[in-house]
Structure formats: C-alpha cells, structure tokens
CSV table of C-alpha atoms in Angstrom, one decimal:
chain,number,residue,atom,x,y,z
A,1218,UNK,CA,-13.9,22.4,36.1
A,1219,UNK,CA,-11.8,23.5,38.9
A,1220,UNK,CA,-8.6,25.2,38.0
A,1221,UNK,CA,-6.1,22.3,39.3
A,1222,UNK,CA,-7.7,20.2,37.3
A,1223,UNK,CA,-7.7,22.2,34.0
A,1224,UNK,CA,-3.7,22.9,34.5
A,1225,UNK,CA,-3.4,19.0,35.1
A,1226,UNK,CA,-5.3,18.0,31.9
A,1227,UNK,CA,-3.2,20.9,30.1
A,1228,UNK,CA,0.2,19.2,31.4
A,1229,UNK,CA,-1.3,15.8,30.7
A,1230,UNK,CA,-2.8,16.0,27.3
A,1231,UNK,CA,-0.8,14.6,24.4
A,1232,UNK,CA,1.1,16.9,22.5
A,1233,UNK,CA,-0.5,17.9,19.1
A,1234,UNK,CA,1.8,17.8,16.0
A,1235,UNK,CA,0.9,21.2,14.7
A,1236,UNK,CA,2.2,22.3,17.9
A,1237,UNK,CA,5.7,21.2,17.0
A,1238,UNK,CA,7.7,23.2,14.2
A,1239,UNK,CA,7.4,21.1,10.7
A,1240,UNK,CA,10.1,18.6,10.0
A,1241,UNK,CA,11.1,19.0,6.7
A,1242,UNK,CA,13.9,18.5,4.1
A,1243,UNK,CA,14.9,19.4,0.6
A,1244,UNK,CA,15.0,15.8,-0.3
A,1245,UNK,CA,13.8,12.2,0.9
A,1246,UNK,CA,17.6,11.1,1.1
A,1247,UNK,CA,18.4,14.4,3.2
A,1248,UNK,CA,15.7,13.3,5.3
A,1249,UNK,CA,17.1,9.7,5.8
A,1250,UNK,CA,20.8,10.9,6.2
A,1251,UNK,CA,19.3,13.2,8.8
A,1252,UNK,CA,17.6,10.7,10.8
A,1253,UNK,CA,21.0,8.6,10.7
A,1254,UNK,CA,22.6,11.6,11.8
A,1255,UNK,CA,20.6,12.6,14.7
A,1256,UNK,CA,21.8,10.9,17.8
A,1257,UNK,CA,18.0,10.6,19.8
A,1258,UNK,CA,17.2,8.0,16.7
A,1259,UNK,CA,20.3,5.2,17.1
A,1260,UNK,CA,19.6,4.5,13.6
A,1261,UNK,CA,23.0,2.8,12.1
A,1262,UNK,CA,24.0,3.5,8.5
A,1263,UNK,CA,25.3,-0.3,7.0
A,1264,UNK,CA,26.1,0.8,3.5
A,1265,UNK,CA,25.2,3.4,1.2
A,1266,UNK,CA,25.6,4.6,-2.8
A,1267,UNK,CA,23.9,7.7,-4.1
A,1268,UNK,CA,20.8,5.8,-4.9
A,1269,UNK,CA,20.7,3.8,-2.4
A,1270,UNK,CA,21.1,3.3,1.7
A,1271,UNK,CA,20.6,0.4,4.4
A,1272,UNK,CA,20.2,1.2,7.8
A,1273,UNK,CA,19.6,-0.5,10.9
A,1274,UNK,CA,16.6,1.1,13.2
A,1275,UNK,CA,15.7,-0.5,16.7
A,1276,UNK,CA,16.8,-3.9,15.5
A,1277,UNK,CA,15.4,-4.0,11.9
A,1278,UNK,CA,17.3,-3.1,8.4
A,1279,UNK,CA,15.3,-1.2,5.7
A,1280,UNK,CA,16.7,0.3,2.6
A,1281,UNK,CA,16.3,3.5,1.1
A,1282,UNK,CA,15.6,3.5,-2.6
A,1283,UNK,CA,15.9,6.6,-4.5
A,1284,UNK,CA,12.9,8.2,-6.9
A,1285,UNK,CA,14.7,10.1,-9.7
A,1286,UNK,CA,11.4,12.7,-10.0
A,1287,UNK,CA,12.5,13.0,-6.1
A,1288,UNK,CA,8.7,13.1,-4.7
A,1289,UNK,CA,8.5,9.8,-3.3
A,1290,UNK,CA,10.3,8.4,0.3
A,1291,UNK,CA,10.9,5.2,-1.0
A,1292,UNK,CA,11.6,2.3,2.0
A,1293,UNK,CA,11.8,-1.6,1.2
A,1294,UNK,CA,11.9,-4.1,3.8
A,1295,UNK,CA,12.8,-7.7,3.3
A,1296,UNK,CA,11.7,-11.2,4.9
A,1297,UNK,CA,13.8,-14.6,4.1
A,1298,UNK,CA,11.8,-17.1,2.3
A,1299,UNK,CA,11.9,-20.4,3.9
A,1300,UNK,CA,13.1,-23.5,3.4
A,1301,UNK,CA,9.8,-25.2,2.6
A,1302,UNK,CA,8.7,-22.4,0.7
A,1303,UNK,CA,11.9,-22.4,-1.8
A,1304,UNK,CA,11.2,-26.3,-2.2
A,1305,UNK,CA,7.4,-25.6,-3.2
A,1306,UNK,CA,7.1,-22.7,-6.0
A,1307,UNK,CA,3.1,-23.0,-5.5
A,1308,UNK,CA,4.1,-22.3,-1.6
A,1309,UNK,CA,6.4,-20.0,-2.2
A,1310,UNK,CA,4.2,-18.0,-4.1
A,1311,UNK,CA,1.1,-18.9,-1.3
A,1312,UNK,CA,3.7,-17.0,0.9
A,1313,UNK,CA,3.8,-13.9,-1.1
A,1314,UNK,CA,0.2,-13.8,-1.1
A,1315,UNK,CA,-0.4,-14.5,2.8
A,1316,UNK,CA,2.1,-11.6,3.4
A,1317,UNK,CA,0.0,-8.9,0.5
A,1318,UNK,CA,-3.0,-9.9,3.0
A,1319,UNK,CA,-1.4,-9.3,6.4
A,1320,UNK,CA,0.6,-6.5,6.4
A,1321,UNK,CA,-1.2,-4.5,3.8
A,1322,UNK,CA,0.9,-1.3,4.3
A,1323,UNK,CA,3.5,-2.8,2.0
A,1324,UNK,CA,3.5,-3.4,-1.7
A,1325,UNK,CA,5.0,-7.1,-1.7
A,1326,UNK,CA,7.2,-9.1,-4.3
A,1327,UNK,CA,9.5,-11.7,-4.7
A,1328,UNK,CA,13.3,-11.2,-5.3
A,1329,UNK,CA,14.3,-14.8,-6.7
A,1330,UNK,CA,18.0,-14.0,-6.8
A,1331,UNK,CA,18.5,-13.3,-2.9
A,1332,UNK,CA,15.3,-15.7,-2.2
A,1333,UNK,CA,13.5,-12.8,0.2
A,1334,UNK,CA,10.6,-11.5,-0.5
A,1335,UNK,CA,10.6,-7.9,-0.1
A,1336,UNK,CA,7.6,-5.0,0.9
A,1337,UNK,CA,8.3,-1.5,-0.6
A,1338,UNK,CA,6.5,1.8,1.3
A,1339,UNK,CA,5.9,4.4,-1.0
A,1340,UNK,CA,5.2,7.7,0.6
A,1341,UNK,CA,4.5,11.2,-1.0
A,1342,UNK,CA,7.6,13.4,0.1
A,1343,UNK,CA,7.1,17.0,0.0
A,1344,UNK,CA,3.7,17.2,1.8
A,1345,UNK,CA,4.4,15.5,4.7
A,1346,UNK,CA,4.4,17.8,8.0
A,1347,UNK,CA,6.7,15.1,9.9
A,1348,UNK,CA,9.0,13.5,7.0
A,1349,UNK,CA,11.0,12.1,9.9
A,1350,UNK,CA,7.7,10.3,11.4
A,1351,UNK,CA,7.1,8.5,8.0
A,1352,UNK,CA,10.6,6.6,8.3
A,1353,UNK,CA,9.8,5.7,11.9
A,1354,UNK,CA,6.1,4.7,10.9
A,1355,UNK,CA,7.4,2.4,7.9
A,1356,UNK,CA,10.2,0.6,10.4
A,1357,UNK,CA,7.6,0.4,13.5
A,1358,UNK,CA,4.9,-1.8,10.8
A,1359,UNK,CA,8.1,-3.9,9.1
A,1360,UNK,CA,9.0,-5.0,12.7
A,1361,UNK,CA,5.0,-6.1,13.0
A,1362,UNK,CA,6.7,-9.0,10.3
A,1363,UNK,CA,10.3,-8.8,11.0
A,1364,UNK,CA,9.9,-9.7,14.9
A,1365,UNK,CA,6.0,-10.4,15.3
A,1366,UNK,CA,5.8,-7.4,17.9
A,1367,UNK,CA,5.9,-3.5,17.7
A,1368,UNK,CA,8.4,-1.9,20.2
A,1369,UNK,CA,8.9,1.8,18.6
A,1370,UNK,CA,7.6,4.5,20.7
A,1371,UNK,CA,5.3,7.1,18.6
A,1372,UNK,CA,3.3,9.4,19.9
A,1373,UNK,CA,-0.2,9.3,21.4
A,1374,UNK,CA,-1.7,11.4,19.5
A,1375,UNK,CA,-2.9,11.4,15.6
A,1376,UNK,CA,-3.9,14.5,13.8
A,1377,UNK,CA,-4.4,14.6,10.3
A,1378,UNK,CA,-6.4,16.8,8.5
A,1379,UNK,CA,-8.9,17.5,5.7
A,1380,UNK,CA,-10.4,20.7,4.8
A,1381,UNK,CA,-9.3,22.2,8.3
A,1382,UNK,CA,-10.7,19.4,10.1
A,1383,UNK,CA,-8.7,17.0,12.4
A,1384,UNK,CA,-9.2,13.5,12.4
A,1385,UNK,CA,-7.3,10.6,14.4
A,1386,UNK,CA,-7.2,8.5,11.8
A,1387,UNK,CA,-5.4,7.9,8.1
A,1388,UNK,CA,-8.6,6.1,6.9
A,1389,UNK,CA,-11.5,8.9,8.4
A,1390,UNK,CA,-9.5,11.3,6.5
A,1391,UNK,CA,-9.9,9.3,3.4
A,1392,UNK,CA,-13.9,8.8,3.9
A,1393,UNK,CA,-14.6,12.8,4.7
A,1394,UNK,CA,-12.0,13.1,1.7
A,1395,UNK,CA,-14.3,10.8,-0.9
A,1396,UNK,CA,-17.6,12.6,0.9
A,1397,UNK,CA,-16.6,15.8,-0.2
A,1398,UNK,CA,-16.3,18.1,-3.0
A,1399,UNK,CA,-12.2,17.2,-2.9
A,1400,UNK,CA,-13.1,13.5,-4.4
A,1401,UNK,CA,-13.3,13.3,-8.3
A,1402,UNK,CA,-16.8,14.1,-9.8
A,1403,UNK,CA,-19.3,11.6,-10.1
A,1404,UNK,CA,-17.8,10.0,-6.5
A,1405,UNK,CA,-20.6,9.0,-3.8
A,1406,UNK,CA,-20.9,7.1,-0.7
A,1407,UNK,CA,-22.0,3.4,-1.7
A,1408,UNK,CA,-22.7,1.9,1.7
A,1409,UNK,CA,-21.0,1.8,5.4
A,1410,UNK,CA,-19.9,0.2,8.6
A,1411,UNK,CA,-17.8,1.1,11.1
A,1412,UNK,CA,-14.5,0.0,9.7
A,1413,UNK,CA,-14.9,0.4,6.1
A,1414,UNK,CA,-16.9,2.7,3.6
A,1415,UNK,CA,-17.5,1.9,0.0
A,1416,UNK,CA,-17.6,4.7,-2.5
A,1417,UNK,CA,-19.2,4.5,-6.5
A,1418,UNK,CA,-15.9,5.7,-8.4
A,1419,UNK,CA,-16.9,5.8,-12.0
A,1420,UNK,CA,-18.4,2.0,-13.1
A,1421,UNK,CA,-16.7,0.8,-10.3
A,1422,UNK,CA,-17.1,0.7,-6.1
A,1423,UNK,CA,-14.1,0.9,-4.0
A,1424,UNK,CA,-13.6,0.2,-0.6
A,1425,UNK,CA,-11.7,2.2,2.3
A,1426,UNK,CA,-10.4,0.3,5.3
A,1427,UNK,CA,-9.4,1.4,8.7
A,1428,UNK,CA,-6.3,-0.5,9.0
A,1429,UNK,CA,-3.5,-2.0,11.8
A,1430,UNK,CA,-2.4,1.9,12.7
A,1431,UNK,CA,-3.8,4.8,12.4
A,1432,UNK,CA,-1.2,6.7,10.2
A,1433,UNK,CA,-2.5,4.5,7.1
A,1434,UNK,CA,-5.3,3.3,4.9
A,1435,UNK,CA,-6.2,1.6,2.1
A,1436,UNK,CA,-8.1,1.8,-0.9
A,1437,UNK,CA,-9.0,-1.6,-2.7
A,1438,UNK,CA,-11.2,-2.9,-5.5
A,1439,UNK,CA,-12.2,-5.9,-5.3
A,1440,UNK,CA,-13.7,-8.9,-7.9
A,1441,UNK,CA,-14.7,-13.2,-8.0
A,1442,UNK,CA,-13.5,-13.3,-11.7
A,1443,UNK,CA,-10.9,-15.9,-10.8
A,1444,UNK,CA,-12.4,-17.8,-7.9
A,1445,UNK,CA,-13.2,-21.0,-9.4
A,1446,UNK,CA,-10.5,-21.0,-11.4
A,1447,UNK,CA,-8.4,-20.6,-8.1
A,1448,UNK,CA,-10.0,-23.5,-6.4
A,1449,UNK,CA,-9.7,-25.7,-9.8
A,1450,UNK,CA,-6.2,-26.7,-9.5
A,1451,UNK,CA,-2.8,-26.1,-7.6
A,1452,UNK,CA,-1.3,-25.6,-11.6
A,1453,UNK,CA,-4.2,-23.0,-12.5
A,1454,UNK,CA,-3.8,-21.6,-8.8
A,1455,UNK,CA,0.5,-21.0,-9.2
A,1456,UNK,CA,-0.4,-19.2,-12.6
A,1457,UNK,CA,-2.7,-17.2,-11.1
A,1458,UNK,CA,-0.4,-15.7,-8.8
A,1459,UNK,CA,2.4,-15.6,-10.7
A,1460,UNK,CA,-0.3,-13.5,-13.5
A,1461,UNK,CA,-1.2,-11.4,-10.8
A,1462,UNK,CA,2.7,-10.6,-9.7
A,1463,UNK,CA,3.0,-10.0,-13.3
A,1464,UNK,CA,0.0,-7.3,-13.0
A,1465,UNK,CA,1.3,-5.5,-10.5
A,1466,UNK,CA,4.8,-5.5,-11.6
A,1467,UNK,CA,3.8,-3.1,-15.1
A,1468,UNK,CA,2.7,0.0,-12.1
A,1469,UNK,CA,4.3,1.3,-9.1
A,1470,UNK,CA,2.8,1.7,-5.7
A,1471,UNK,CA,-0.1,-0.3,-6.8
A,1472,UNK,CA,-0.7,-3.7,-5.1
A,1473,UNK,CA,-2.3,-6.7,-6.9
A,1474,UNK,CA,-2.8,-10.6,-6.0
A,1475,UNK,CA,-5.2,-13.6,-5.8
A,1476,UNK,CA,-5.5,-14.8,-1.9
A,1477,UNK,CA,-6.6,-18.5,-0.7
A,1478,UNK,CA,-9.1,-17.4,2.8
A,1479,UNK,CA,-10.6,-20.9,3.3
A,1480,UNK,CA,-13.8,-18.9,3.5
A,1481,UNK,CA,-16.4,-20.1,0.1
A,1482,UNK,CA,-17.7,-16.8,-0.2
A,1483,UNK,CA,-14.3,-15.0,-1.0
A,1484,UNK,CA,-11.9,-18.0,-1.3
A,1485,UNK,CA,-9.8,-17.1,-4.4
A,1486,UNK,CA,-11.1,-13.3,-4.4
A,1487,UNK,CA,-8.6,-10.9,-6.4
A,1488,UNK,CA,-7.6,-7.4,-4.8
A,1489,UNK,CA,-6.6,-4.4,-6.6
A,1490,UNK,CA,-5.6,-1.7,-3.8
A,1491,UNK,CA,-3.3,1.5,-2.6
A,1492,UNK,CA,-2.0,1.7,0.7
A,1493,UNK,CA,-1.7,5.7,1.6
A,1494,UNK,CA,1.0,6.7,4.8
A,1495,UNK,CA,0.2,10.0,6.5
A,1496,UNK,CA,2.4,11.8,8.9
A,1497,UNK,CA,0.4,13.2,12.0
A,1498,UNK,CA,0.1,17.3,11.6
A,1499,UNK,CA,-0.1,16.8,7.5
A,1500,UNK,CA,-3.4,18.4,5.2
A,1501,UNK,CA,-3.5,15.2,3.6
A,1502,UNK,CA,-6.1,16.3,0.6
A,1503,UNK,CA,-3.2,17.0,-1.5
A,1504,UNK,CA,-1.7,13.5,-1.2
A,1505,UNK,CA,-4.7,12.0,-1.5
A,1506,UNK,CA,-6.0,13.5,-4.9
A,1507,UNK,CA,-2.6,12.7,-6.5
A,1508,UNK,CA,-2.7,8.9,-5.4
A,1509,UNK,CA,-5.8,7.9,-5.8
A,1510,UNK,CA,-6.0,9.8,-9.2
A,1511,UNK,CA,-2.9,7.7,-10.2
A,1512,UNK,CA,-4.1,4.6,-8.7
A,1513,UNK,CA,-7.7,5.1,-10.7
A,1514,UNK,CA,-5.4,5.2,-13.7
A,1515,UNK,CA,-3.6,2.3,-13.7
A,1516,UNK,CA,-6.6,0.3,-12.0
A,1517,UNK,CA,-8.9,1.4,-15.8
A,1518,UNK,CA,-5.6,0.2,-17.3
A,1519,UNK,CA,-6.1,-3.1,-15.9
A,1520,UNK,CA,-9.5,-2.9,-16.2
A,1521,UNK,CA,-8.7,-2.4,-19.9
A,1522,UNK,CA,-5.8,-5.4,-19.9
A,1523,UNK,CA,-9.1,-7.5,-18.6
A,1524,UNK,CA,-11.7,-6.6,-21.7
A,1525,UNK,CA,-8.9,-6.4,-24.8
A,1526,UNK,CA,-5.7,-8.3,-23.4
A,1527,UNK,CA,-6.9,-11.3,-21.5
A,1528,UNK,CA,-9.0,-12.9,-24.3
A,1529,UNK,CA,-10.1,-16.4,-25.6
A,1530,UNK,CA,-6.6,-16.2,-27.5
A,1531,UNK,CA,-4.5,-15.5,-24.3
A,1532,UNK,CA,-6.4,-17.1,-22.0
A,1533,UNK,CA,-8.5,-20.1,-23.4
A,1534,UNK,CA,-9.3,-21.5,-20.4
A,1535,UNK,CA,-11.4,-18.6,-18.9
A,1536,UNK,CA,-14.9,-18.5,-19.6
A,1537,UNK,CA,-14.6,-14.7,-21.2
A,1538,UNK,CA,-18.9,-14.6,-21.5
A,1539,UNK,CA,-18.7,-13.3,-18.2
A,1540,UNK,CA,-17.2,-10.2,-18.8
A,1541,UNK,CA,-19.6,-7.3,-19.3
A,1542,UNK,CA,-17.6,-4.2,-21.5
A,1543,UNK,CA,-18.9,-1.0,-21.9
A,1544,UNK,CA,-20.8,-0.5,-25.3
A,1545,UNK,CA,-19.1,2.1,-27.3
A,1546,UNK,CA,-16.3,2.2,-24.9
A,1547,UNK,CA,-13.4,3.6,-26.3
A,1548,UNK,CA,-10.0,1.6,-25.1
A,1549,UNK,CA,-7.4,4.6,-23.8
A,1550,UNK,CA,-4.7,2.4,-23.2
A,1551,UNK,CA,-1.9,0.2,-25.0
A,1552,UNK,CA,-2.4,-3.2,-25.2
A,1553,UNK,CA,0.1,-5.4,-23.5
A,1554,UNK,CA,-0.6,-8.8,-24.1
A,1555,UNK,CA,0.1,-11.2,-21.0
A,1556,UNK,CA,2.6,-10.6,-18.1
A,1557,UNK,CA,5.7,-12.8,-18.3
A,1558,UNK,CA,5.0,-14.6,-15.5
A,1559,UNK,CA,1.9,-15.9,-16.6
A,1560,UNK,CA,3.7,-17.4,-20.3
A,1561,UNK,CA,5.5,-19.9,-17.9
A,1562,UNK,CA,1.8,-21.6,-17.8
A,1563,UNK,CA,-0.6,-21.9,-21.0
C-alpha cells in the first residue's frame, strides 16, 4: 500500500468509539438534562417533575421515566390509537400486537385513559460507554413508527465488545456471549443461520435475532400452545391478548403477546422475548448476564403460571393434556391465579 493511500484511509476511516473519551453521568436524569442542555443536540425540554421529563428531539417527543434503584434509562414513546381501532376493542388490541411485532426494540402497552399506546426502552445505565448515544438510539427507532422514516444522523461505525473482542453488531455480541464460558452453565448452541442462533437454555431453546439496527437484539422464546385457540374465534382471540397484556404487565422489561401472521405454520404463535440496547464502545458481557439472567427468571415464572396457574379451573377451555411438567419439579414461584385482563372473558 502506498503511503497516500494509507494517510487517505486513516483520514477516511470511521471514527471508533473507544477512541472518543467515555460519556458518562452520575445518573440517567443527569444524562437526559445534559443532552437538553447541550446545544449540538436541539433537544427541547416541554415539561418536567423530578420523576419525570418530556422532550422534543428532531421532531419526536419521548418521556423520561425515572427508576427509583437508578440503574435503568428509562424512555417511553407513544403512538395515537385510531379511530377504527377505539371503535373495535378486538382491533385495538390487533394493533398493540402488530406494533410488539414490528418495532421489537420497545416493550408495548396500552394506556386506555389517553387512548395511545405506548413503547417503553429500558436500557442498563451505568455500563454504557456512550449514555448520551442510547437516548439518541431510542428517539432515532421511535421515529421508525412516529414518522415511518429515520432521519437522525449516528455514526458509521459500531463497536461493541465481548471478551476484548469487537463486533459490529448488538446481536453477534449476544451469540459469542451465549458461545462462551460468560453464558449460564448448561447453555449450548442449538442450531444456526445467518440472522439468528438458537441456544438450549435449561429445558428450553431460545432464539437470538439480528434486528432493524445494529445497536440491539433480541432474545425470544417462543411456543404454538395457543394457536388454535387463536384462530377459533374473534372472542377467544381478544382474551388472548388481553391474557397476554396481563402476562407481561406482572414483570418489567419483558415483552409478551399472541400475533395473527396469516402464515398456518405460526399464525397465532406466542412470543416471550428481551430486547437488549447497547451503546457503541460498551463491554457489553456485564449487561448481558444481568438481563438475560433476569429475563430467564421471570420467563420460569411464567413457565410456572402455565403448569400450576392456568389450569382446567382457570381455564376450562384449554386442552391442559398437552402440557408436559417436569416430574418431581419443585414450583419456586407464588402462584398468581389469572391476569385481570383475562377475568373480563371466562
């Protein structure tokens, strides 16, 4: 390589994060009252309470949510429900679960009493390299839904790393991450293509997705239990979401719903999943063991809530033979009965 051209790849290259100081701050509000603050951003501050701040970034409002324990940035977006959808529960409800589907970085729900629904981005504070990054990565996937385009500048280059080793991706962190000694014992590759691995975790496989943007991914388990039931009825299909809101409403971060595909083979399908943010420049083991290790909680917790909970008592018109529980197992969890939602509809 001759020497002009070495100096113009050097000037050309892409800056690489670790190359840049860390951006960091003793708290995720500090971080979002900096990022009002700092003039290159023309973020807009539209109200704000201790716990709580809305802002306006490149045309879109977000809300900052405050976690008491402090270790989560916590941003919620929110998206009008429509006319048609507000006259049609069973649409209204098909809406929430067309938006879990499509823009899977958010954890969605329903706010009934301003008639939005809303997604929520939870991201671990303190071990972010960039915690600046992470509100600009949050605002540039809500406009994906908010104004059907992406328009925020971020930069061409993606390093994030595990065990010293830099990947350009969220999601090939995650499958060195399960492929290594860092996973939970007992963890093994299960099968894989080129967008997605699948990893034995305990009784169960879970899949990893490379997603929209790089500076995510998501883990998801997956199951048919309700499928039929799903395509019985429009009656059976509202409860169904509205059990599955219900689900996800008893853990945080975790996402849970039901989803019509028009495809036979997975119309109906129920997925259970974690969607992980990353800032470029970040180790991201350490955010990883904690999630997933929290999300593998509360998914055995449902697990449980499927074998105890949901019975022939709660739920007559399931076939329960299907179910296959472990003999001896020992249940860890309280039981919980049914989620609210779900009582609306025997």
């Amino acid at each position: 390589m001759s020497f002009l051209r070495a100096v113009k790849l050097l000037l050309t290259r892409p800056t690489r994060a670790r190359e840049t100081p860390r951006v960091a701050y003793a708290s995720p509000r500090a971080a979002v009252l900096a990022f009002l603050n700092d003039p290159q951003w023309r973020a807009e501050s539209l109200a704000q309470q201790d716990n709580w701040i809305r802002f306006r970034y490149d045309g879109v409002v977000g809300e900052w949510l405050d976690d008491p324990d402090g270790d989560w940035l916590q941003l919620r977006f929110r998206q009008p429900i429509t006319e048609a959808q507000r006259a049609s529960e069973l649409a209204k409800y098909e809406g929430w679960s067309v938006l879990c589907a499509q823009h899977t970085l958010f954890r969605w729900d329903i706010d009934e009493a301003a008639q939005d629904y809303y997604g929520d981005v939870s991201i671990l504070f303190h071990e972010q390299y960039n915690q600046i990054e992470c509100i600009r990565l949050a605002f540039n996937s809500a406009k994906l839904f908010l104004q059907e385009s992406n328009q925020i500048a971020l930069d061409r280059s993606n390093d994030f790393f595990v065990e010293s080793r830099r990947e350009p991706s969220v999601a090939l962190c995650l499958w060195r991450w399960f492929d290594s000694p860092l996973a939970p014992e007992g963890t093994r590759v299960f099968k894989s293509t080129y967008s997605e691995h699948w990893f034995e975790t305990g009784s169960a496989v879970c899949s990893v997705m490379a997603e929209q943007w790089l500076y995510y991914g998501r883990i998801a388990y997956t199951s048919g239990d309700y499928q039929s039931y799903m395509q019985a009825s429009d009656e059976r299909r509202l409860m169904l979401y509205k059990m599955h809101l219900g689900l996800q409403r008893w853990f945080p971060r975790l996402r849970n719903f039901v989803l019509m595909t028009g495809n036979p083979a997975n119309d109906g399908g129920n997925e259970t999943s974690l969607s992980i943010m990353v800032s470029s420049g970040t180790d991201a083991a350490p955010i990883f063991d904690r999630m997933f290790r929290e999300f593998y909680e509360q998914v055995t917790e449902l697990t449980e809530w499927f074998n105890f909970d949901f019975n022939p008592q709660t739920a007559p018109w399931f076939d329960h033979s299907v179910k296959t529980p472990q003999k001896g197992y020992t249940r860890q969890s309280a039981p919980r009965g049914m989620p609210e939602l779900a009582k609306e509809h025997p």
